């Protein structure tokens, strides 16, 4: 059964097109099934009630991916990593590096994009720990902190993109 399309509008959503065996990232304003914020909403639902350890770990992962997708969807075309970087096992590192480069290129000092890149890098570390280091229980406060930081990354990267678009106009 096909999925129903979400009626919400996505702005600057990345769309991967596979045409004739070539990978291409293009930006579209399209209806989407899910927004980055939806990942974080899911993380919060996982923590409702009395969460199990797996719920907390999944919440960290979902919140990271919400922030990651917001960053990916906000990158200007000139800063999108090369195809080989996106398809490699280091795709997340490449996106974080691209956001950092974008931030450094816009103005001197600490930009919204650079702040988002730093936070996303820390969230990536927390997500890897939650996914792979299962020898210790996660602290609920740390999980809440990750969710809050993910929301902050989304705010920062959207502000960065908004400023970028205003300067480009």
mmCIF file of C-alpha atoms in Angstrom:
data_model
loop_
_atom_site.group_PDB
_atom_site.id
_atom_site.type_symbol
_atom_site.label_atom_id
_atom_site.label_comp_id
_atom_site.label_asym_id
_atom_site.label_seq_id
_atom_site.Cartn_x
_atom_site.Cartn_y
_atom_site.Cartn_z
ATOM 1 C CA UNK A 1 0.000 0.000 0.000
ATOM 2 C CA UNK A 2 1.511 3.385 -0.957
ATOM 3 C CA UNK A 3 2.121 5.962 1.747
ATOM 4 C CA UNK A 4 -0.132 8.991 1.839
ATOM 5 C CA UNK A 5 1.711 12.247 1.312
ATOM 6 C CA UNK A 6 1.851 14.638 4.197
ATOM 7 C CA UNK A 7 0.050 17.905 3.515
ATOM 8 C CA UNK A 8 2.800 19.997 5.152
ATOM 9 C CA UNK A 9 5.164 21.859 2.871
ATOM 10 C CA UNK A 10 8.899 21.222 3.054
ATOM 11 C CA UNK A 11 11.149 24.046 2.041
ATOM 12 C CA UNK A 12 14.502 23.248 0.522
ATOM 13 C CA UNK A 13 14.108 19.534 0.976
ATOM 14 C CA UNK A 14 16.927 17.429 -0.491
ATOM 15 C CA UNK A 15 15.784 14.989 -3.102
ATOM 16 C CA UNK A 16 18.100 12.273 -4.288
ATOM 17 C CA UNK A 17 17.537 11.412 -7.919
ATOM 18 C CA UNK A 18 18.938 8.255 -9.406
ATOM 19 C CA UNK A 19 18.914 8.701 -13.159
ATOM 20 C CA UNK A 20 20.924 6.554 -15.545
ATOM 21 C CA UNK A 21 22.996 5.268 -12.648
ATOM 22 C CA UNK A 22 24.150 8.749 -11.620
ATOM 23 C CA UNK A 23 23.585 10.178 -8.182
ATOM 24 C CA UNK A 24 22.397 13.775 -8.020
ATOM 25 C CA UNK A 25 21.240 15.855 -5.091
ATOM 26 C CA UNK A 26 18.767 18.545 -6.032
ATOM 27 C CA UNK A 27 16.723 20.961 -3.969
ATOM 28 C CA UNK A 28 12.981 21.066 -4.285
ATOM 29 C CA UNK A 29 10.070 22.623 -2.541
ATOM 30 C CA UNK A 30 8.000 19.482 -2.203
ATOM 31 C CA UNK A 31 5.369 17.839 -0.110
ATOM 32 C CA UNK A 32 7.080 15.425 2.200
ATOM 33 C CA UNK A 33 6.176 12.520 4.383
ATOM 34 C CA UNK A 34 8.164 13.678 7.357
ATOM 35 C CA UNK A 35 9.880 16.803 8.656
ATOM 36 C CA UNK A 36 13.058 16.869 10.771
ATOM 37 C CA UNK A 37 10.969 18.007 13.746
ATOM 38 C CA UNK A 38 8.931 14.797 13.453
ATOM 39 C CA UNK A 39 12.000 12.767 14.441
ATOM 40 C CA UNK A 40 12.320 14.805 17.620
ATOM 41 C CA UNK A 41 8.606 14.544 18.353
ATOM 42 C CA UNK A 42 9.050 10.763 18.111
ATOM 43 C CA UNK A 43 11.990 10.946 20.521
ATOM 44 C CA UNK A 44 9.813 12.785 23.030
ATOM 45 C CA UNK A 45 7.016 10.226 22.665
ATOM 46 C CA UNK A 46 9.524 7.449 23.359
ATOM 47 C CA UNK A 47 10.257 9.088 26.708
ATOM 48 C CA UNK A 48 6.623 9.444 27.753
ATOM 49 C CA UNK A 49 5.616 7.413 30.776
ATOM 50 C CA UNK A 50 8.280 5.065 32.097
ATOM 51 C CA UNK A 51 10.777 4.643 29.258
ATOM 52 C CA UNK A 52 12.829 1.504 28.945
ATOM 53 C CA UNK A 53 16.557 1.692 28.192
ATOM 54 C CA UNK A 54 15.848 0.961 24.534
ATOM 55 C CA UNK A 55 13.381 3.879 24.418
ATOM 56 C CA UNK A 56 16.030 6.265 25.755
ATOM 57 C CA UNK A 57 18.620 5.020 23.265
ATOM 58 C CA UNK A 58 16.162 5.275 20.393
ATOM 59 C CA UNK A 59 15.206 8.789 21.525
ATOM 60 C CA UNK A 60 18.845 9.915 21.310
ATOM 61 C CA UNK A 61 19.106 8.420 17.832
ATOM 62 C CA UNK A 62 15.829 9.936 16.593
ATOM 63 C CA UNK A 63 16.738 13.377 17.923
ATOM 64 C CA UNK A 64 20.133 13.258 16.196
ATOM 65 C CA UNK A 65 18.553 12.291 12.889
ATOM 66 C CA UNK A 66 16.060 15.137 13.171
ATOM 67 C CA UNK A 67 18.938 17.591 13.524
ATOM 68 C CA UNK A 68 20.933 15.848 10.777
ATOM 69 C CA UNK A 69 18.083 16.018 8.247
ATOM 70 C CA UNK A 70 17.433 19.683 9.063
ATOM 71 C CA UNK A 71 21.108 20.444 8.390
ATOM 72 C CA UNK A 72 21.185 18.421 5.185
ATOM 73 C CA UNK A 73 18.038 20.137 3.963
ATOM 74 C CA UNK A 74 19.382 23.607 4.705
ATOM 75 C CA UNK A 75 22.778 23.391 3.007
ATOM 76 C CA UNK A 76 23.139 25.756 0.046
ATOM 77 C CA UNK A 77 23.859 23.953 -3.216
ATOM 78 C CA UNK A 78 27.426 25.235 -3.398
ATOM 79 C CA UNK A 79 28.254 23.521 -0.101
ATOM 80 C CA UNK A 80 26.742 20.084 -0.709
ATOM 81 C CA UNK A 81 29.511 17.476 -0.408
ATOM 82 C CA UNK A 82 30.688 15.512 -3.410
ATOM 83 C CA UNK A 83 28.714 12.462 -4.456
ATOM 84 C CA UNK A 84 31.484 10.141 -3.302
ATOM 85 C CA UNK A 85 31.453 11.726 0.176
ATOM 86 C CA UNK A 86 27.681 11.422 0.512
ATOM 87 C CA UNK A 87 27.681 7.769 -0.547
ATOM 88 C CA UNK A 88 30.612 6.821 1.673
ATOM 89 C CA UNK A 89 30.541 5.567 5.229
ATOM 90 C CA UNK A 90 31.614 9.069 6.242
ATOM 91 C CA UNK A 91 28.526 10.854 4.887
ATOM 92 C CA UNK A 92 27.590 12.341 8.261
ATOM 93 C CA UNK A 93 31.108 13.660 8.766
ATOM 94 C CA UNK A 94 30.980 15.195 5.274
ATOM 95 C CA UNK A 95 27.700 16.977 6.034
ATOM 96 C CA UNK A 96 29.074 18.366 9.312
ATOM 97 C CA UNK A 97 32.215 19.564 7.493
ATOM 98 C CA UNK A 98 30.069 21.196 4.796
ATOM 99 C CA UNK A 99 28.000 23.058 7.385
ATOM 100 C CA UNK A 100 31.181 24.259 9.076
ATOM 101 C CA UNK A 101 32.620 25.427 5.757
ATOM 102 C CA UNK A 102 29.381 27.198 4.890
ATOM 103 C CA UNK A 103 29.425 28.959 8.264
ATOM 104 C CA UNK A 104 33.028 30.063 7.864
ATOM 105 C CA UNK A 105 32.290 31.387 4.395
ATOM 106 C CA UNK A 106 29.395 33.586 5.387
ATOM 107 C CA UNK A 107 31.016 35.908 7.924
ATOM 108 C CA UNK A 108 33.851 35.981 10.435
ATOM 109 C CA UNK A 109 33.188 34.757 13.947
ATOM 110 C CA UNK A 110 30.841 32.136 15.241
ATOM 111 C CA UNK A 111 27.926 31.862 12.844
ATOM 112 C CA UNK A 112 24.666 30.026 13.315
ATOM 113 C CA UNK A 113 25.840 27.382 10.838
ATOM 114 C CA UNK A 114 29.107 26.830 12.712
ATOM 115 C CA UNK A 115 27.250 26.538 16.015
ATOM 116 C CA UNK A 116 24.862 24.020 14.451
ATOM 117 C CA UNK A 117 27.808 22.014 13.072
ATOM 118 C CA UNK A 118 29.497 21.857 16.490
ATOM 119 C CA UNK A 119 26.300 20.754 18.191
ATOM 120 C CA UNK A 120 25.525 18.217 15.477
ATOM 121 C CA UNK A 121 28.993 16.728 15.874
ATOM 122 C CA UNK A 122 28.416 16.298 19.620
ATOM 123 C CA UNK A 123 24.975 14.818 18.967
ATOM 124 C CA UNK A 124 26.522 12.370 16.506
ATOM 125 C CA UNK A 125 28.891 11.217 19.246
ATOM 126 C CA UNK A 126 25.955 10.789 21.662
ATOM 127 C CA UNK A 127 23.989 8.870 19.020
ATOM 128 C CA UNK A 128 26.899 6.518 18.371
ATOM 129 C CA UNK A 129 27.291 5.963 22.106
ATOM 130 C CA UNK A 130 23.561 5.238 22.472
ATOM 131 C CA UNK A 131 23.582 2.849 19.510
ATOM 132 C CA UNK A 132 26.834 0.976 20.150
ATOM 133 C CA UNK A 133 27.947 1.329 23.780
ATOM 134 C CA UNK A 134 25.249 -0.649 25.532
ATOM 135 C CA UNK A 135 27.307 -1.650 28.557
ATOM 136 C CA UNK A 136 25.970 1.245 30.681
ATOM 137 C CA UNK A 137 22.524 2.727 31.152
ATOM 138 C CA UNK A 138 21.821 6.158 29.715
ATOM 139 C CA UNK A 139 20.907 8.913 32.134
ATOM 140 C CA UNK A 140 17.445 10.374 31.431
ATOM 141 C CA UNK A 141 18.855 13.877 31.890
ATOM 142 C CA UNK A 142 21.422 13.234 29.158
ATOM 143 C CA UNK A 143 18.682 12.029 26.829
ATOM 144 C CA UNK A 144 16.582 15.149 27.514
ATOM 145 C CA UNK A 145 19.665 17.274 26.881
ATOM 146 C CA UNK A 146 20.192 15.600 23.471
ATOM 147 C CA UNK A 147 16.605 16.302 22.489
ATOM 148 C CA UNK A 148 16.935 19.945 23.532
ATOM 149 C CA UNK A 149 20.214 20.310 21.642
ATOM 150 C CA UNK A 150 18.637 18.767 18.547
ATOM 151 C CA UNK A 151 15.848 21.319 18.618
ATOM 152 C CA UNK A 152 18.481 24.048 19.020
ATOM 153 C CA UNK A 153 20.419 22.736 15.980
ATOM 154 C CA UNK A 154 17.239 22.885 13.904
ATOM 155 C CA UNK A 155 16.587 26.462 15.043
ATOM 156 C CA UNK A 156 20.178 27.529 14.334
ATOM 157 C CA UNK A 157 20.388 25.937 10.891
ATOM 158 C CA UNK A 158 17.047 27.386 9.827
ATOM 159 C CA UNK A 159 18.175 30.822 11.024
ATOM 160 C CA UNK A 160 21.445 30.377 9.107
ATOM 161 C CA UNK A 161 19.583 29.447 5.936
ATOM 162 C CA UNK A 162 17.159 32.328 6.347
ATOM 163 C CA UNK A 163 20.040 34.795 6.663
ATOM 164 C CA UNK A 164 21.791 33.206 3.701
ATOM 165 C CA UNK A 165 18.686 33.525 1.529
ATOM 166 C CA UNK A 166 18.168 37.186 2.547
ATOM 167 C CA UNK A 167 21.796 38.030 1.712
ATOM 168 C CA UNK A 168 21.556 36.212 -1.623
ATOM 169 C CA UNK A 169 18.381 38.090 -2.630
#
